[in-house]
Short mmCIF file of C-alpha atoms and ligand atoms in Angstrom, two decimals:
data_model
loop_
_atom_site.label_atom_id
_atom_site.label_comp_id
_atom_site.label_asym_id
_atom_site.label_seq_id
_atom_site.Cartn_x
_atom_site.Cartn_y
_atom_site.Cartn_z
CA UNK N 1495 161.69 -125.88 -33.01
CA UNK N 1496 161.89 -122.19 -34.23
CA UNK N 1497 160.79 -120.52 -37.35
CA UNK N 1498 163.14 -119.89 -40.21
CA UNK N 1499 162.74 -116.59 -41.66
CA UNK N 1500 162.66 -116.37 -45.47
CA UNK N 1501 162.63 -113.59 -47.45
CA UNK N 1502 161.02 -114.82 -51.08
CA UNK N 1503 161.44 -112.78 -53.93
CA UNK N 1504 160.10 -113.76 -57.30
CA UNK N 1505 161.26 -111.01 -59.66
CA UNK N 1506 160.37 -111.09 -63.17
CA UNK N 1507 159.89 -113.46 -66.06
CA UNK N 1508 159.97 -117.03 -65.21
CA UNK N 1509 160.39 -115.73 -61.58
CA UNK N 1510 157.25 -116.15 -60.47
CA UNK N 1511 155.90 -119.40 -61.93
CA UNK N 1512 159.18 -121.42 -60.98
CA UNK N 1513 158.68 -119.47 -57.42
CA UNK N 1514 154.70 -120.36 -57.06
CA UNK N 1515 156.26 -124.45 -57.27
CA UNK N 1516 158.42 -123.74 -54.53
CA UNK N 1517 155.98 -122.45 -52.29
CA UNK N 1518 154.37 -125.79 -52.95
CA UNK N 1519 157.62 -127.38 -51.71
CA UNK N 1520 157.61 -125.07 -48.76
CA UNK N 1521 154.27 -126.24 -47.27
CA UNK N 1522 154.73 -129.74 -47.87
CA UNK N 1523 158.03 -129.29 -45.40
CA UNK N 1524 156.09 -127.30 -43.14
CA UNK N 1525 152.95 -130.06 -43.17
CA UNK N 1526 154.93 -133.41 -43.50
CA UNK N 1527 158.27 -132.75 -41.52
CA UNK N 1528 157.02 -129.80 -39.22
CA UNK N 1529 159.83 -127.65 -40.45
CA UNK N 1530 158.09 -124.12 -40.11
CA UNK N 1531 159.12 -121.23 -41.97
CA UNK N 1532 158.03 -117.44 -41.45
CA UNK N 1533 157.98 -116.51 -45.16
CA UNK N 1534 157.45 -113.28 -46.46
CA UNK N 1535 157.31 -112.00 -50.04
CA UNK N 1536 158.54 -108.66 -51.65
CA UNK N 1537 159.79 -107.96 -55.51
CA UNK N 1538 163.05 -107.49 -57.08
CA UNK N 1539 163.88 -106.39 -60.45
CA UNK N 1540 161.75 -104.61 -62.91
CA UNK N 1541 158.69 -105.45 -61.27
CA UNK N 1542 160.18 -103.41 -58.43
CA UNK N 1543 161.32 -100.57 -60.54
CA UNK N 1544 157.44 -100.80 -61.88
CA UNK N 1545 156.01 -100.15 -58.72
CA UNK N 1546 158.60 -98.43 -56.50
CA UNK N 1547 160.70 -96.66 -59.60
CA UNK N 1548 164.05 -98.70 -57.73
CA UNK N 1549 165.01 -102.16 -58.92
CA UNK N 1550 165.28 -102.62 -54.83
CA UNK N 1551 163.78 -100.48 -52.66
CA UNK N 1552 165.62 -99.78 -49.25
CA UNK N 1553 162.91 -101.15 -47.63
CA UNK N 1554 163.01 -104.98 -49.17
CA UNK N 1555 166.90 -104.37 -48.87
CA UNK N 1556 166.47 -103.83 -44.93
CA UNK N 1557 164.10 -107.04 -44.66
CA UNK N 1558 166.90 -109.00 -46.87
CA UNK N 1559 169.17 -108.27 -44.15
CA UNK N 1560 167.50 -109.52 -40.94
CA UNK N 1561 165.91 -112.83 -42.55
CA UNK N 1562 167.65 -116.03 -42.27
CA UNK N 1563 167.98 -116.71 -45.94
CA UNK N 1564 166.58 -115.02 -49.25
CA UNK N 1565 165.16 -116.84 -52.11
CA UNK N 1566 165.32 -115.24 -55.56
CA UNK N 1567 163.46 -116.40 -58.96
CA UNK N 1568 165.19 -114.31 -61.56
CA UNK N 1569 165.50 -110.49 -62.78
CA UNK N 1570 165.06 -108.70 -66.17
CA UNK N 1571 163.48 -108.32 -69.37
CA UNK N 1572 163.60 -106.46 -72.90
CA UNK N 1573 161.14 -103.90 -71.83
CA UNK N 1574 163.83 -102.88 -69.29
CA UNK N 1575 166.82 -102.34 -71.17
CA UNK N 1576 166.07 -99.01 -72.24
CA UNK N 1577 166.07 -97.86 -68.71
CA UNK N 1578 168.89 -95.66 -66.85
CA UNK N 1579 172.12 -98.45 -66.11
CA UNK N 1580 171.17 -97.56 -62.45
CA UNK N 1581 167.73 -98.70 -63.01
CA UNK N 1582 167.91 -101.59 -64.65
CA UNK N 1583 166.81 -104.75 -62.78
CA UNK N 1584 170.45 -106.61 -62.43
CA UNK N 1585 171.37 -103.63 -59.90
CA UNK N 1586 168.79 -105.11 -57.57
CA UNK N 1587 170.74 -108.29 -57.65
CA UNK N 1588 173.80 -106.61 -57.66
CA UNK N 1589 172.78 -104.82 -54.48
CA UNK N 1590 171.54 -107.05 -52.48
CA UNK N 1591 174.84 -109.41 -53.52
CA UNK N 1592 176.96 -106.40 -52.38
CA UNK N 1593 174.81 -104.94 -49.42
CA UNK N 1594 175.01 -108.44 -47.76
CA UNK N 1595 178.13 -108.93 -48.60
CA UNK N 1596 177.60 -112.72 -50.51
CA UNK N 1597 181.58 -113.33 -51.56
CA UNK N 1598 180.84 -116.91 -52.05
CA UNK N 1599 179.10 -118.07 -54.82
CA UNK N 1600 178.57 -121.60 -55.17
CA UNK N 1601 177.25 -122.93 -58.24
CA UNK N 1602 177.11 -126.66 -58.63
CA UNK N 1603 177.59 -128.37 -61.99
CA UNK N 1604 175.88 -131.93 -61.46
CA UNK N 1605 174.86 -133.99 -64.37
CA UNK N 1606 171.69 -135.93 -64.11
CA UNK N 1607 171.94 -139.50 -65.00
CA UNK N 1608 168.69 -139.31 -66.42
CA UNK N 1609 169.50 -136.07 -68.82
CA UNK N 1610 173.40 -137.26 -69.51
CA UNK N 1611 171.93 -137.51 -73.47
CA UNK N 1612 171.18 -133.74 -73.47
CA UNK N 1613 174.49 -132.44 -73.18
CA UNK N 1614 176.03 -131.12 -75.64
CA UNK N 1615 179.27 -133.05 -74.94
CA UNK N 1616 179.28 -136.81 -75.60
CA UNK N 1617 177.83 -138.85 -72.71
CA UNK N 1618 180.72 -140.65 -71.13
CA UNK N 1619 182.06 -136.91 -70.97
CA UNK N 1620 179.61 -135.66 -68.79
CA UNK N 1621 177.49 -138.25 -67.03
CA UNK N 1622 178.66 -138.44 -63.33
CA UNK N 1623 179.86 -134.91 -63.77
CA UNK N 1624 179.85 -133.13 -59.84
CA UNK N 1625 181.92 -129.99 -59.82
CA UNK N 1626 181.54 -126.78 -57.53
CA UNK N 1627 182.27 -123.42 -58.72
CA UNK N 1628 183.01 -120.68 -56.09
CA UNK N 1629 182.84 -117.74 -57.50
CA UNK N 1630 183.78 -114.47 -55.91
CA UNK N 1631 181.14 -112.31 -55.71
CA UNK N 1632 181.05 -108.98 -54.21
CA UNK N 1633 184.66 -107.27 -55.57
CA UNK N 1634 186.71 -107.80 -58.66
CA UNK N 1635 185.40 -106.02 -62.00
CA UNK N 1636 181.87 -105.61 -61.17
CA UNK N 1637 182.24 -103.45 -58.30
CA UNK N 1638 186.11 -101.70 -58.89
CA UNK N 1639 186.32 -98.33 -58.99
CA UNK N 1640 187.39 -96.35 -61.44
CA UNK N 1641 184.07 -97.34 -63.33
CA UNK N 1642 182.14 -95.79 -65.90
CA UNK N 1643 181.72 -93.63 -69.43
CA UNK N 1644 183.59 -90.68 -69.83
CA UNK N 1645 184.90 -88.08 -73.05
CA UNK N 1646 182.22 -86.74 -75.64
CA UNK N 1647 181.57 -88.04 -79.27
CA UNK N 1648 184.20 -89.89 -81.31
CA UNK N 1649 186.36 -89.61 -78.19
CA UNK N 1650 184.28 -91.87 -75.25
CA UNK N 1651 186.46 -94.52 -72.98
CA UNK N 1652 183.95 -96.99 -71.18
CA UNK N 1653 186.59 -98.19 -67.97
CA UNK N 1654 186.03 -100.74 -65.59
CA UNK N 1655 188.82 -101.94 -62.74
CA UNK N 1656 189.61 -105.13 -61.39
CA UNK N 1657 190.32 -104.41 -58.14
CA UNK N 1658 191.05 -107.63 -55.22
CA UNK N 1659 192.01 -106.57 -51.90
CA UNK N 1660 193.59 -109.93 -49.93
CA UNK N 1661 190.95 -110.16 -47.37
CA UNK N 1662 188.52 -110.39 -50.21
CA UNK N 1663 190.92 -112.93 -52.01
CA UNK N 1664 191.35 -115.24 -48.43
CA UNK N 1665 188.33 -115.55 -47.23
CA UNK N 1666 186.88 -116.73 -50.52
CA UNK N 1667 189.39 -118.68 -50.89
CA UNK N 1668 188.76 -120.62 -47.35
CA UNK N 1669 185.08 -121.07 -48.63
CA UNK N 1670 186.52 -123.36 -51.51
CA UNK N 1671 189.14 -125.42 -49.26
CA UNK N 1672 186.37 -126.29 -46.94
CA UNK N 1673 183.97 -127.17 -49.34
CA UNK N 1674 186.45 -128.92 -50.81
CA UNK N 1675 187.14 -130.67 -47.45
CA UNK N 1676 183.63 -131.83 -47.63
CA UNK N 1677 184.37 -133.48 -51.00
CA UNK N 1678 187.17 -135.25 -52.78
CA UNK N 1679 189.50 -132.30 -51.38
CA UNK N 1680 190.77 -131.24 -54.48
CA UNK N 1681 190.70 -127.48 -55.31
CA UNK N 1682 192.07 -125.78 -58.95
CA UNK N 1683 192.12 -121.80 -58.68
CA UNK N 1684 191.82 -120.20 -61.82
CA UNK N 1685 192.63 -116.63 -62.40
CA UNK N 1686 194.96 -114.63 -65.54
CA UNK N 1687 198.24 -113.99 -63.55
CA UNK N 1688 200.33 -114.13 -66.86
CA UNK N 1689 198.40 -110.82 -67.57
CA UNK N 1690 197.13 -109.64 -64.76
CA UNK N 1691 198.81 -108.14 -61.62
CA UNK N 1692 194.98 -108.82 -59.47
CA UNK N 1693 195.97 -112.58 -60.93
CA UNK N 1694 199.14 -112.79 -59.35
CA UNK N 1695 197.79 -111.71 -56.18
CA UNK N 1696 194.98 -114.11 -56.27
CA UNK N 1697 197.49 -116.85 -56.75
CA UNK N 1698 199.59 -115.59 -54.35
CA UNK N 1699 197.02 -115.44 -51.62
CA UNK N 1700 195.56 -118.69 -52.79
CA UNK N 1701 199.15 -120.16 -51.98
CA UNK N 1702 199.50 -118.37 -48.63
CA UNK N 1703 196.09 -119.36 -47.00
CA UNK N 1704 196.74 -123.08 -48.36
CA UNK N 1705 200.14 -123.42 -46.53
CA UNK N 1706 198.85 -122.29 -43.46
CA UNK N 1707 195.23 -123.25 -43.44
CA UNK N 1708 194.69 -126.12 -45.35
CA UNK N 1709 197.78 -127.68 -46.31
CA UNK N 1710 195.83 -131.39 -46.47
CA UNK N 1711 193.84 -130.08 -49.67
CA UNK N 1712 195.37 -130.61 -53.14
CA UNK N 1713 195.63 -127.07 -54.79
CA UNK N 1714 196.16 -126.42 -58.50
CA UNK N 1715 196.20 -123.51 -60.31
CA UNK N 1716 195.22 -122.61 -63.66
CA UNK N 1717 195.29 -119.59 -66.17
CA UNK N 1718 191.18 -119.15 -66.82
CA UNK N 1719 191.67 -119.31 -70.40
CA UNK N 1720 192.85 -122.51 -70.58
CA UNK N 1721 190.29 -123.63 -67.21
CA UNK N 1722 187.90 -122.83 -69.85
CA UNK N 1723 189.19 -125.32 -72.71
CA UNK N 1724 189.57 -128.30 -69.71
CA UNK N 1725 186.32 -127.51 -68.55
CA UNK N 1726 184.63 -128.73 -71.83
CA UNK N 1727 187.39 -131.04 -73.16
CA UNK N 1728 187.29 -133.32 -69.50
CA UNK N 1729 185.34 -131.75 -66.86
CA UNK N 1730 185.61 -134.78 -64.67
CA UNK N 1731 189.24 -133.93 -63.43
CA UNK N 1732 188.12 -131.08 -61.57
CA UNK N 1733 186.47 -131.03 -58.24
CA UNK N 1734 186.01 -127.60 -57.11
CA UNK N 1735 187.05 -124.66 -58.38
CA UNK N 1736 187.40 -121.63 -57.23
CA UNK N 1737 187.48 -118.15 -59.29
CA UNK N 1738 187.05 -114.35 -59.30
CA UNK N 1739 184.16 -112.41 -59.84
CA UNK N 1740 184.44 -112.24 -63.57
CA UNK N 1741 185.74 -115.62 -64.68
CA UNK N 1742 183.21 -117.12 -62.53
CA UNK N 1743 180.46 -115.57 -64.21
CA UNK N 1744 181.80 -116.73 -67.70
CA UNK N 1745 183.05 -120.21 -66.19
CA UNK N 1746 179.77 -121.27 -64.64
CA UNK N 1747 177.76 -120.79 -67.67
CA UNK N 1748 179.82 -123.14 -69.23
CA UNK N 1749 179.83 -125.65 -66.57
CA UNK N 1750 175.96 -125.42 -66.84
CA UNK N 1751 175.53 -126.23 -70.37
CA UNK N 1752 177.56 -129.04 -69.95
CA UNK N 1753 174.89 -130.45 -67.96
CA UNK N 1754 172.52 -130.53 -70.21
CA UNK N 1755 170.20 -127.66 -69.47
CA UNK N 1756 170.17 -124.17 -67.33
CA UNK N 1757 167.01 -125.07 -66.28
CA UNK N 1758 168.30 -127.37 -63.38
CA UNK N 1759 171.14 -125.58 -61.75
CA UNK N 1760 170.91 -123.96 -58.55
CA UNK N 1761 173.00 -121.72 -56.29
CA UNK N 1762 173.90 -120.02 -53.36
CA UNK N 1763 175.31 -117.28 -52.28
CA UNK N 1764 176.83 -116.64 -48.59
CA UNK N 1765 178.44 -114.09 -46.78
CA UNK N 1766 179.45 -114.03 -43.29
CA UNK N 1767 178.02 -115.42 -40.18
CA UNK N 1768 175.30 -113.94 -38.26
CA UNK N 1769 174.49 -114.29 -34.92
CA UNK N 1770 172.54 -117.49 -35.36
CA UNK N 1771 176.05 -118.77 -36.63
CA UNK N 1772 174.63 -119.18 -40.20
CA UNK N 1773 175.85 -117.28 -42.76
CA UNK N 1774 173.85 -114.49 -44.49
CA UNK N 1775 172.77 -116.11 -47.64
CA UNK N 1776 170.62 -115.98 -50.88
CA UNK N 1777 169.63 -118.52 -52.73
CA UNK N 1778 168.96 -118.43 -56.76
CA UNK N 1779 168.69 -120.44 -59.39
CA UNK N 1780 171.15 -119.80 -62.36
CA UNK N 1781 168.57 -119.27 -65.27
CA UNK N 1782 167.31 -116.34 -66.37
CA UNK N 1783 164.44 -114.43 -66.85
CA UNK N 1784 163.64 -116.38 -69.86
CA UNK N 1785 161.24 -113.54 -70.78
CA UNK N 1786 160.11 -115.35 -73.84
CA UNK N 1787 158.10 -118.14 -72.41
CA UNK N 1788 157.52 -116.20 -69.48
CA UNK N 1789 153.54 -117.04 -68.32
CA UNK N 1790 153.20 -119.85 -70.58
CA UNK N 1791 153.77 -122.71 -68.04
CA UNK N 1792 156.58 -123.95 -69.51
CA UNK N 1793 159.37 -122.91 -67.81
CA UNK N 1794 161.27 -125.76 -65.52
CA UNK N 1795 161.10 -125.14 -61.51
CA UNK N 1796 163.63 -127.65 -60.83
CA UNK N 1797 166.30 -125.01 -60.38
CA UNK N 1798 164.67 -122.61 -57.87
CA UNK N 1799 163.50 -126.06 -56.34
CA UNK N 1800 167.17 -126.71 -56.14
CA UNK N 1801 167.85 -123.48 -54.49
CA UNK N 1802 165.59 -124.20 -52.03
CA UNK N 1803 167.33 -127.62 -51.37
CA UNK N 1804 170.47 -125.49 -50.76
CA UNK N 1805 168.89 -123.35 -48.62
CA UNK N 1806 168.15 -126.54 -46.62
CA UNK N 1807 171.60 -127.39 -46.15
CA UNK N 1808 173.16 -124.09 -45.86
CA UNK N 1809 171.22 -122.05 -43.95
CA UNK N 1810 168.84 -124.17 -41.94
CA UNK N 1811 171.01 -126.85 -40.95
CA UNK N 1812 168.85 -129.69 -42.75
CA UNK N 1813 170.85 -131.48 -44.64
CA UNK N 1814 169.39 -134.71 -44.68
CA UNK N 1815 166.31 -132.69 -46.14
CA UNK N 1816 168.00 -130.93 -48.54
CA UNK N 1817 169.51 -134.65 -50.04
CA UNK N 1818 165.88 -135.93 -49.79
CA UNK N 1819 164.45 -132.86 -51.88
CA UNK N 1820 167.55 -133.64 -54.53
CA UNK N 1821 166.78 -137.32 -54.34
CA UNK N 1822 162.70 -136.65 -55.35
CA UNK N 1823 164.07 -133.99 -58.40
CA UNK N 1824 166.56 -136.62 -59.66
CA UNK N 1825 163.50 -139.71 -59.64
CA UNK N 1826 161.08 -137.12 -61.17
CA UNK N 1827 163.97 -136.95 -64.14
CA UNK N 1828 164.37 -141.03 -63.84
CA UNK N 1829 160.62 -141.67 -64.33
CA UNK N 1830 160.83 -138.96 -67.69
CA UNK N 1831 158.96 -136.24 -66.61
CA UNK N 1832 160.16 -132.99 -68.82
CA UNK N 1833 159.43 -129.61 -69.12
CA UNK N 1834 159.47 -128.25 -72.42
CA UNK N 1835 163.47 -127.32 -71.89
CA UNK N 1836 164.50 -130.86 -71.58
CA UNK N 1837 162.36 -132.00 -74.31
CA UNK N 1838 164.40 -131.78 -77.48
CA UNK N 1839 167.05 -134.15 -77.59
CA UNK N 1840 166.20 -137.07 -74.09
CA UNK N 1841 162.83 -138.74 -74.28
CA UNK N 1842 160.24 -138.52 -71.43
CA UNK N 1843 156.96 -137.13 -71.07
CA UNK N 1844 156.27 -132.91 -71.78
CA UNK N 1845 155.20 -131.08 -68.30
CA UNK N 1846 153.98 -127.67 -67.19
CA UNK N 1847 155.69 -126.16 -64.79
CA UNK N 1848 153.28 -126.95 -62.21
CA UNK N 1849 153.13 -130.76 -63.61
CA UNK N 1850 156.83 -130.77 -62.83
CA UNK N 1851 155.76 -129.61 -58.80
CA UNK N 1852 153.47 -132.26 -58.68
CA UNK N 1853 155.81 -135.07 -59.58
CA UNK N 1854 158.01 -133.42 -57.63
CA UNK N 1855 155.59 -133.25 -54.38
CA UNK N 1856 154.03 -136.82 -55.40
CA UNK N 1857 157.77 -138.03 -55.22
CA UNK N 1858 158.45 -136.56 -51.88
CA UNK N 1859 155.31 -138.19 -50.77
CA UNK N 1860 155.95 -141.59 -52.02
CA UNK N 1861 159.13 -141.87 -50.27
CA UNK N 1862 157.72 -140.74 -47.06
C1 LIG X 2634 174.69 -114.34 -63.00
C2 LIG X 2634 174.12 -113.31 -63.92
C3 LIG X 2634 174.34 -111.94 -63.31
C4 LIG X 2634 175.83 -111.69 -63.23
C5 LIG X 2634 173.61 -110.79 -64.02
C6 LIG X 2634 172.13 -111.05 -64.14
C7 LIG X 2634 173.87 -109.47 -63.35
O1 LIG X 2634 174.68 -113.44 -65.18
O2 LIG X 2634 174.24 -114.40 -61.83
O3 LIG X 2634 175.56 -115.11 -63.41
O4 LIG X 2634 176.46 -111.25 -64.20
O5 LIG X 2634 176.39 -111.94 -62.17
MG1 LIG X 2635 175.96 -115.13 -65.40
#
């Protein structure tokens, strides 16, 4: 079997201890199911501004592009906010989103049996809770053009454009509808086409490539306002949903809380196919930074771990693997092992970080 190329890059924060548990996941693929990987390891983020003045230098940017998939801990922290907007470690992100062009987003919103308690929402809200939010990710507001600051004193206008073009609006669109294929092929668009004119394209074109593509998939539509209200008054009716560049940002922070903590979310983002027929792809999960227990072995892998388990199924054509990673995270959760995040509210037992990789790797083990 060949070698899958990864491209790991920690970051900053949290980044690196959630990443170093991964590894550990890495080789025990590589050992136990002969699954090789040809990793290699670069930095993103401040730690890259640090030592190469660029949040990404061109040369990590050039590597990003010829690996099969990228894995990314997390970017930022306070001691970077005073820096130059172009400096700052999100436009490393932001690059490499752009650069590889990774228009799908998919964040999952699963709830854990095992941490239903911790939501915020009442249990028989949230427990069973599977959604998929697709997220546009390379166009819309964070890239438009007209962008920036311009005037002098008392007289400064700060513009940004929302700007979708319908190739960008169809093809991300198709990413939903066949994910939601996969699943109970349902798919609700949400967008703000009783304000906004890139809204009533995105419906439009939502409409159009459902007729003629996918006319066996049920499609809704919602304004994103009032997406938001159903999403935390009875987040069960939805299965995926599928949203601009923007909303999705806002949207998917909100689906995360309702499972109970940031800590366990993953993601991926994918692009289009290269010549190996996979699609170009990075991998992430949705926490932060969290520079304030950065380094103190707190912080919970189980996201990036996640990632990883995406990367699995998305770019590597392992499935099965990827459900048998899940399957060892979700018993780890069953048999109360928590890291300091999922403490509060759900009993269990308090775990480093690197406690919570050797459940996790024990786990994998035991159901060898
Ligand atoms: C996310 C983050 C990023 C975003 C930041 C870090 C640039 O919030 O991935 O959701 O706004 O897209
Ligand atoms: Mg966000």
């Amino acid at each position: 079997m060949g070698k899958f190329s990864l491209l790991i890059l920690p970051g900053d924060g949290i980044g690196p201890e959630v990443m170093t548990e991964v590894k550990r996941v890495i080789d025990w693929f590589e050992q136990r199911r002969k699954i090789i990987f040809n990793v290699e390891e670069d930095l993103v983020g401040g730690c890259a501004y640090d030592k190469y003045g660029t949040p990404l230098s061109d040369s990590t940017m050039n590597k990003a592009h010829k690996v099969d998939a990228v894995l990314l801990g997390a970017v930022g922290g306070p001691i970077y906010e005073k820096l130059h907007f172009d400096k700052q470690p999100e436009r490393g992100l932001l690059r490499l989103r752009k650069e590889m062009d990774l228009y799908a987003n998919l964040r999952p919103a699963q709830c854990f049996d095992a941490l239903a308690d911790f939501s915020s929402l009442k249990k028989d809200i949230v427990s069973g809770l599977d959604i998929m939010i697709v997220r546009e990710l390379t166009s819309g507001i964070y890239f438009g053009e007209p962008r920036g600051i311009e005037g002098h004193g008392d007289n400064r206008v700060g513009i940004n454009t929302t700007r979708y073009t319908t190739n960008e609006i169809r093809r991300v669109a198709r990413s939903a509808f066949e994910l939601a294929r996969k699943r109970d092929n349902r798919l609700c668009s949400m967008e703000k086409a009783n304000v906004m004119e890139s809204g009533v394209l995105w419906r439009e074109e939502l409409k159009y490539v459902h007729e003629n593509e996918y006319p066996d998939v049920e499609l809704s539509h919602m304004y994103a306002d009032a997406g938001a209200m159903q999403l935390v008054r009875w987040p069960k009716q939805f299965d995926v949903i599928v949203t601009d560049n923007l909303f999705g940002d806002i949207l998917s922070d909100c689906a995360a809380m309702l499972t109970g903590s940031l800590g366990m979310l993953p993601s991926a983002s994918l692009g289009t196919l290269m010549d190996s027929g996979l699609p170009k792809a990075l991998y992430e999960p949705v926490h932060g930074s969290a520079p304030d227990i950065a380094g103190l072995g707190q912080a919970n892998p189980c996201a990036c771990i996640l990632s990883f388990a995406m990367a699995l199924r998305y770019s590597f054509d392992k499935g099965n693997e990827a459900t048998y990673l899940e399957q060892a995270v979700q018993n780890v959760l069953s048999e109360g092992f928590r890291t300091k995040d999922l403490i509060q509210a759900s009993k269990g037992k308090e775990v480093s970080t690197s406690e919570m990789g050797d459940a996790i790797i024990n786990n994998l083990e035991k159901m060898r």
